[in-house]
PDB file of C-alpha atoms and ligand atoms in Angstrom:
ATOM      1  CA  UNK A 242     122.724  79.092  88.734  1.00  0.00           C
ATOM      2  CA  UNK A 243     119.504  77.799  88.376  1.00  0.00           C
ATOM      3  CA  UNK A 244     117.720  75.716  85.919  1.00  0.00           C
ATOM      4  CA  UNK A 245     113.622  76.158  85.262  1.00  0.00           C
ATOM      5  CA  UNK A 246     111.327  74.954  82.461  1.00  0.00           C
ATOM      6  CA  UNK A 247     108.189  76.801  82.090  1.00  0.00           C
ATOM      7  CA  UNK A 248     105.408  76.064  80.106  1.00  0.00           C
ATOM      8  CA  UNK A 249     102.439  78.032  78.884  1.00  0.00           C
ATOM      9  CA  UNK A 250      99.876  77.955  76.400  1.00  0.00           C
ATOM     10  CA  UNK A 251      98.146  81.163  74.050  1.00  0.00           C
ATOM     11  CA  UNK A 252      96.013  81.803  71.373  1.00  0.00           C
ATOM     12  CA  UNK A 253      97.306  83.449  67.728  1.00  0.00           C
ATOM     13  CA  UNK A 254      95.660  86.848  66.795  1.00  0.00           C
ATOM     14  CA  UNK A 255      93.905  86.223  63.636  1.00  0.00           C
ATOM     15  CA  UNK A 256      94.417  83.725  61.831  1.00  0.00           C
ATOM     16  CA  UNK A 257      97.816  84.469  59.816  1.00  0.00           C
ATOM     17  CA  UNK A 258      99.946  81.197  60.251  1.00  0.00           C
ATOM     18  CA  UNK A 259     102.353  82.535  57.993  1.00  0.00           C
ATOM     19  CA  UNK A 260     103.730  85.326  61.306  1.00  0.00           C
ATOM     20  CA  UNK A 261     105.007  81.666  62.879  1.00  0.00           C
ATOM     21  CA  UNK A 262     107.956  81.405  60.348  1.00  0.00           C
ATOM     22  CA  UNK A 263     108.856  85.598  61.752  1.00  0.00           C
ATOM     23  CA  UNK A 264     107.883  84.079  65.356  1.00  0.00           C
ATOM     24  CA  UNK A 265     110.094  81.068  65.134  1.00  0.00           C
ATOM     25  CA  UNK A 266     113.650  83.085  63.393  1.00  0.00           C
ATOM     26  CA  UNK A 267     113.642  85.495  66.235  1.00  0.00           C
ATOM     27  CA  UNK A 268     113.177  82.844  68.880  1.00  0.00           C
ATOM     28  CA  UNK A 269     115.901  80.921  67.450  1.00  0.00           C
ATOM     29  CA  UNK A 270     118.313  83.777  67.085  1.00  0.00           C
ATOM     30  CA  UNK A 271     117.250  85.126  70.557  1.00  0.00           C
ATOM     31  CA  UNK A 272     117.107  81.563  72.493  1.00  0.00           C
ATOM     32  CA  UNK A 273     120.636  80.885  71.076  1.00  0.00           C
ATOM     33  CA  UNK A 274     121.970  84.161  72.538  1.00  0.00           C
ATOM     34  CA  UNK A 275     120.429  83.748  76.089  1.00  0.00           C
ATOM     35  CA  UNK A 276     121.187  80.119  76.749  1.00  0.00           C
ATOM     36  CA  UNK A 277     117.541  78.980  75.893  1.00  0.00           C
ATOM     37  CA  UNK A 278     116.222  75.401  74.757  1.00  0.00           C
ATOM     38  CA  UNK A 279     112.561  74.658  74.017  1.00  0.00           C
ATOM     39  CA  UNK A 280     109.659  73.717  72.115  1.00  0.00           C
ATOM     40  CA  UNK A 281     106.966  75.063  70.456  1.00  0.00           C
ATOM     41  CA  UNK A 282     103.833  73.308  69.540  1.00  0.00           C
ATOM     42  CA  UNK A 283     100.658  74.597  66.985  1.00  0.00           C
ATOM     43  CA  UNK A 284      97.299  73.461  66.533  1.00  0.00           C
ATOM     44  CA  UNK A 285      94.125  75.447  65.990  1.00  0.00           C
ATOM     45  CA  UNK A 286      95.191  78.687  66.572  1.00  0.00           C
ATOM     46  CA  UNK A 287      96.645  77.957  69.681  1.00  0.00           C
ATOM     47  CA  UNK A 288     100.390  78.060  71.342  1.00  0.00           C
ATOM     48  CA  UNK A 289     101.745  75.150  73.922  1.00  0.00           C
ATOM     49  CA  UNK A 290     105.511  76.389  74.094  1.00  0.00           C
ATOM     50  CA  UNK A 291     108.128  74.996  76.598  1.00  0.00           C
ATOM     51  CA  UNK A 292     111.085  77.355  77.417  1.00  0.00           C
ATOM     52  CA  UNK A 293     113.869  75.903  79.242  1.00  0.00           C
ATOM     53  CA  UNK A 294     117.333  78.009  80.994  1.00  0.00           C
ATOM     54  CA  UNK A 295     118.747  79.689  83.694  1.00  0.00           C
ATOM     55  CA  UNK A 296     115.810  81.565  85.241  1.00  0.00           C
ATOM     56  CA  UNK A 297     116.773  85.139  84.946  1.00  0.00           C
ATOM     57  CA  UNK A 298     116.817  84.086  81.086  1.00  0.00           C
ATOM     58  CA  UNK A 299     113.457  82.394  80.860  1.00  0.00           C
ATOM     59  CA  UNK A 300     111.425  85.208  82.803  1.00  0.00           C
ATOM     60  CA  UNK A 301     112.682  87.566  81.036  1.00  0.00           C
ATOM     61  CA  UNK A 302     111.905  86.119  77.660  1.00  0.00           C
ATOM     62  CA  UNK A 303     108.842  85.122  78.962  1.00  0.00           C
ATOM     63  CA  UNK A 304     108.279  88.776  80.007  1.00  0.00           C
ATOM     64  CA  UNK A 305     108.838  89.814  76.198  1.00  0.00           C
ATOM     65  CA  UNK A 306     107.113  86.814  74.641  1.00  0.00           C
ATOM     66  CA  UNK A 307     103.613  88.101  76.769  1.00  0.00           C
ATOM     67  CA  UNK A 308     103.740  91.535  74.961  1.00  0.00           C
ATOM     68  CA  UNK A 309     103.971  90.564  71.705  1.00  0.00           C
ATOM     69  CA  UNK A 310     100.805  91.035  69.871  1.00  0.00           C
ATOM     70  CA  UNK A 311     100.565  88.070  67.379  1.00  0.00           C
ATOM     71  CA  UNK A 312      98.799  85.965  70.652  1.00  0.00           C
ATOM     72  CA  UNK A 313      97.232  86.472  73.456  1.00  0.00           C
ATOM     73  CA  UNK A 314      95.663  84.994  76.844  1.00  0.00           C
ATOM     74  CA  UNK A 315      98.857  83.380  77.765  1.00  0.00           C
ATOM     75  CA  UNK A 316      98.596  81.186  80.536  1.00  0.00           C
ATOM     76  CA  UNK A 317     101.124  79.627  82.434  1.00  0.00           C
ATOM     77  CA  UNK A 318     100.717  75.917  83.196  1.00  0.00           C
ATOM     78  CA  UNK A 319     103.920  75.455  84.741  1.00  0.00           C
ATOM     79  CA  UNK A 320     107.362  76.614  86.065  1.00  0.00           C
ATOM     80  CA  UNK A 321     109.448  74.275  87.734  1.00  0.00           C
ATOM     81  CA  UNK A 322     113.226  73.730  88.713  1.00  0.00           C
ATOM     82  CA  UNK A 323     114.802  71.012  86.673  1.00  0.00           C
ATOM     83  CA  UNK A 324     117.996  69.379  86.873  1.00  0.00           C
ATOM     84  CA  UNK A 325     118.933  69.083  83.236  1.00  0.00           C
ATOM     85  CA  UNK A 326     117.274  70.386  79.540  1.00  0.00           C
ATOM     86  CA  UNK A 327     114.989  67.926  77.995  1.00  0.00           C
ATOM     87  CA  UNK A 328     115.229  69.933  75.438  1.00  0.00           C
ATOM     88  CA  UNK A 329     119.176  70.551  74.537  1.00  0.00           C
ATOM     89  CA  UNK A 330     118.738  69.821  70.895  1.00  0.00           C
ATOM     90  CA  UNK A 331     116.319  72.818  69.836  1.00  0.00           C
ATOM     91  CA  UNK A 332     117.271  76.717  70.504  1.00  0.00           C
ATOM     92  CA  UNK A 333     113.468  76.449  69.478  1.00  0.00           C
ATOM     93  CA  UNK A 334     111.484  73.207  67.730  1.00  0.00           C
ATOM     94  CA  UNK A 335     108.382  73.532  66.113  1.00  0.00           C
ATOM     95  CA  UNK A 336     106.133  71.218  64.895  1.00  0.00           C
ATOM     96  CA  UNK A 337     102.388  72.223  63.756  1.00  0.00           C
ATOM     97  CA  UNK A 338      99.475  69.595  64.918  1.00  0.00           C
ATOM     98  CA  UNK A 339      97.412  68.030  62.403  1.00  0.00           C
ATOM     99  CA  UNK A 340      94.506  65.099  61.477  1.00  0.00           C
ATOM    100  CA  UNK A 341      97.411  62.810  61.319  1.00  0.00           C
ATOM    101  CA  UNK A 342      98.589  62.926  64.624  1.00  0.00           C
ATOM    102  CA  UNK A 343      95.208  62.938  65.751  1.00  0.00           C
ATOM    103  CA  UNK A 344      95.235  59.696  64.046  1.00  0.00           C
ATOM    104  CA  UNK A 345      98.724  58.335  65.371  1.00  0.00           C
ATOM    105  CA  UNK A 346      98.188  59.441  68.817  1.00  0.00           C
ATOM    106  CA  UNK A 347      94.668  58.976  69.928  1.00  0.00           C
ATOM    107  CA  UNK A 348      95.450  58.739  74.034  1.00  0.00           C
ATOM    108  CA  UNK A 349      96.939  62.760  73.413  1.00  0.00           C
ATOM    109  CA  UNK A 350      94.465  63.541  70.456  1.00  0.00           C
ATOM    110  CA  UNK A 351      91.600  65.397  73.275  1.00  0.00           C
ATOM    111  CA  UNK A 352      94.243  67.131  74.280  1.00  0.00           C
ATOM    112  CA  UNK A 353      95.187  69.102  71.026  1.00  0.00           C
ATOM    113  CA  UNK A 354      92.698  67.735  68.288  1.00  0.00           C
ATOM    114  CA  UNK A 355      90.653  71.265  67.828  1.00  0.00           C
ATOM    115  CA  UNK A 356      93.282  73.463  69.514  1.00  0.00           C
ATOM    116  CA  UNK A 357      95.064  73.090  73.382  1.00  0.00           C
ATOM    117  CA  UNK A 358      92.682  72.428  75.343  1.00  0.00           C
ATOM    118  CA  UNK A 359      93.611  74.236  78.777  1.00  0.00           C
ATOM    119  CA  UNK A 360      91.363  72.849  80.994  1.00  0.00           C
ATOM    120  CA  UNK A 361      92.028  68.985  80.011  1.00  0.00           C
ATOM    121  CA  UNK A 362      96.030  70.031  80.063  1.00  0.00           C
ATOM    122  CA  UNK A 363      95.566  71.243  83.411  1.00  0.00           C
ATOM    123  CA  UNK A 364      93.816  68.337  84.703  1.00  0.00           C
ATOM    124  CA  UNK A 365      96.033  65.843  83.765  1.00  0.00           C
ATOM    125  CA  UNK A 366      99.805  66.627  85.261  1.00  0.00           C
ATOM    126  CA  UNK A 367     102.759  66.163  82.609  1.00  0.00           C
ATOM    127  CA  UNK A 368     100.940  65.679  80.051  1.00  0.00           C
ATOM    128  CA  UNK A 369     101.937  68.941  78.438  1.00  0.00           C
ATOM    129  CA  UNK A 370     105.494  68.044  78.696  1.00  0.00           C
ATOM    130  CA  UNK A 371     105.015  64.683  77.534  1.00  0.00           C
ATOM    131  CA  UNK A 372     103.072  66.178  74.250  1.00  0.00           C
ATOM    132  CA  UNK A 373     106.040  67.960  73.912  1.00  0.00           C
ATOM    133  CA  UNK A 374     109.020  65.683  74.291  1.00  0.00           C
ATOM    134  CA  UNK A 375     106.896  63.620  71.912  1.00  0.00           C
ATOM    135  CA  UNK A 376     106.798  65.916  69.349  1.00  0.00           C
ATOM    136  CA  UNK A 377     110.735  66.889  69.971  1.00  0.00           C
ATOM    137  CA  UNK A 378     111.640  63.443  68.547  1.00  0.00           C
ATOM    138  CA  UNK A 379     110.425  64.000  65.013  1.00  0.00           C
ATOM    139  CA  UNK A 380     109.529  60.598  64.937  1.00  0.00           C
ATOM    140  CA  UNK A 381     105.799  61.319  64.713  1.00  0.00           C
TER     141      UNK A 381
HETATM  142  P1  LIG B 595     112.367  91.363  66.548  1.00  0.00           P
HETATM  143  O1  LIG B 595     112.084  89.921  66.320  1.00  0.00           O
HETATM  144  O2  LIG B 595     113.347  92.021  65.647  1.00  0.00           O
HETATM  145  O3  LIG B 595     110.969  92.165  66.537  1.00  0.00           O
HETATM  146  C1  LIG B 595     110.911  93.545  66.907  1.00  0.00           C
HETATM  147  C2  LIG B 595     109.616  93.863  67.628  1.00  0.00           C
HETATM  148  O4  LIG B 595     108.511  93.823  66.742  1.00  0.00           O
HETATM  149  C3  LIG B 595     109.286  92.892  68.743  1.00  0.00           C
HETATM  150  O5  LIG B 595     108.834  93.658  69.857  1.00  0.00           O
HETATM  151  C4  LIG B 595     108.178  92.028  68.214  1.00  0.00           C
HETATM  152  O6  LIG B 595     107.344  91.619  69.282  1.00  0.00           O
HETATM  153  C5  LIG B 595     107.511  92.942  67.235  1.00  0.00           C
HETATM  154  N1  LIG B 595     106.975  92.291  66.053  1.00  0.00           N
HETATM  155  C6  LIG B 595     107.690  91.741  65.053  1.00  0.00           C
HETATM  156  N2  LIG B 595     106.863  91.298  64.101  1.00  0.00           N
HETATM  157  C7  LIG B 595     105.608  91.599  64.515  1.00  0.00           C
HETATM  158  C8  LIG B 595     104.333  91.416  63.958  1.00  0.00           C
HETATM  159  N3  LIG B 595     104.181  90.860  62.752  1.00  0.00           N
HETATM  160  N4  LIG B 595     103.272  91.799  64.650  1.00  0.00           N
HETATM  161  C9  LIG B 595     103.405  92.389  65.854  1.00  0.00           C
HETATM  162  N5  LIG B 595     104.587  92.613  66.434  1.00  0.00           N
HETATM  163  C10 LIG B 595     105.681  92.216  65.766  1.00  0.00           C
HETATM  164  N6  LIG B 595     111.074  85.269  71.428  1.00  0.00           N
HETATM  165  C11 LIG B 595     112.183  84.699  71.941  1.00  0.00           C
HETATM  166  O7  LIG B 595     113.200  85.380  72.091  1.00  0.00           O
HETATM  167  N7  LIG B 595     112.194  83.385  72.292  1.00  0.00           N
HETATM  168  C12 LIG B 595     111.111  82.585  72.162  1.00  0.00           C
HETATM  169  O8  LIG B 595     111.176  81.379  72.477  1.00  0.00           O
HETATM  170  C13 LIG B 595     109.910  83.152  71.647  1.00  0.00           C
HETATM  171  N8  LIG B 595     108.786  82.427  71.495  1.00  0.00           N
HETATM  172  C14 LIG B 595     107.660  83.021  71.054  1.00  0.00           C
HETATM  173  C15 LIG B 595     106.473  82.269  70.953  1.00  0.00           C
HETATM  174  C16 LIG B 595     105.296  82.859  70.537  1.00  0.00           C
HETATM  175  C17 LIG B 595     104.029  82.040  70.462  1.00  0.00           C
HETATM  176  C18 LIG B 595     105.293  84.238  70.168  1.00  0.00           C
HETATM  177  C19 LIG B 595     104.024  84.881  69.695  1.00  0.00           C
HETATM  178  C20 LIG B 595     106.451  84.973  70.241  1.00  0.00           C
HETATM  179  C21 LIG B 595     107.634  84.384  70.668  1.00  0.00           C
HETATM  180  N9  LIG B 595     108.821  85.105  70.735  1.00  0.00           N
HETATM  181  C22 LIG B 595     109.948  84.528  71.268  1.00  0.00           C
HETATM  182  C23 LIG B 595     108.938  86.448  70.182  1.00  0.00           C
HETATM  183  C24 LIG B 595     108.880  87.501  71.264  1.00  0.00           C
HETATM  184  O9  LIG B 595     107.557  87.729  71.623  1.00  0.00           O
HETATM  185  C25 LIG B 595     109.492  88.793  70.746  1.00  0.00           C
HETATM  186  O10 LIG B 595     108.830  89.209  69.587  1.00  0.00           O
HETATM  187  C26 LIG B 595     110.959  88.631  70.407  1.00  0.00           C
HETATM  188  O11 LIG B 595     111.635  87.999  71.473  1.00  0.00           O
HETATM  189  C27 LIG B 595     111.571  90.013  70.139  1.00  0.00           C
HETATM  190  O12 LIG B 595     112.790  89.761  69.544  1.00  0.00           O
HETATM  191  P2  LIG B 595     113.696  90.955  69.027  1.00  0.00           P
HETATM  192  O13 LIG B 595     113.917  91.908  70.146  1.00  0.00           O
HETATM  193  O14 LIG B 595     114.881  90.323  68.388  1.00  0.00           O
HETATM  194  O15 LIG B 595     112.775  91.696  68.038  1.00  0.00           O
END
């Protein structure tokens, strides 16, 4: 048994935010099945999703989750062993980005304010998974 949190970033095709509420009911019913907790974070047109499980679980969702056509340019930013869920509350959160969090949270705002930026994310260690328990609390 092993535990792993991976976390990866993509763009939406087009621009139809309304394919996130189809996106989100599968990944619930799906997450629940296999033993999966996560996150899933919007802003822009882009994707910063953690997905947390035994590792046979999360690769092969992962697997799936790259073929689907409603994103692309997925990009792994990391997958890493982990002794317990940070995210055992959520088979899947969302929460979408906007000017008020921009506003609330100016030391993360260059990190999401016109989309994830990748590069920044990259640069700066945890601070993808910090975004992310952050927005997991729903009390921002
Ligand atoms: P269904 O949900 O019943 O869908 C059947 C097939 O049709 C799938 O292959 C699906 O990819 C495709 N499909 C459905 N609607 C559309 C559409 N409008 N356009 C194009 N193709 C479509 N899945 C998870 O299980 N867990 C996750 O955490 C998860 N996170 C995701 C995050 C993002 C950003 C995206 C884009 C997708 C995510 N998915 C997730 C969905 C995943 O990519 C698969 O679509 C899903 O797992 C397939 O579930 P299903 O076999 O129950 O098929």
């Amino acid at each position: 048994m092993s535990l792993v949190q991976l976390i990866y970033v993509s763009d939406l095709v087009g621009d139809n935010e309304a394919e996130i509420a189809a996106i989100l009911k599968s990944s619930v019913r799906n997450n629940s099945k296999n033993g999966l907790t996560g996150m899933l974070l919007y802003s822009h047109g882009n994707f910063l999703q953690v997905l947390e499980g035994e590792k046979d679980a999360v690769d092969a969702t992962y697997q799936r989750i790259c073929q689907d056509a409603r994103h692309r340019n997925t990009i792994v930013l990391t997958e890493e062993d982990v002794t317990q869920r940070h995210f055992s509350n959520w088979s899947m959160g969302y929460r979408q980005l906007g000017p008020e969090h921009v506003a609330s949270l100016p030391k993360y705002a260059p990190y999401f304010q016109y989309g994830f930026d990748t590069s920044a994310i990259k640069a700066k260690p945890g601070v993808a998974l910090e975004m992310l328990e952050l927005f997991s609390q729903g009390m921002i």
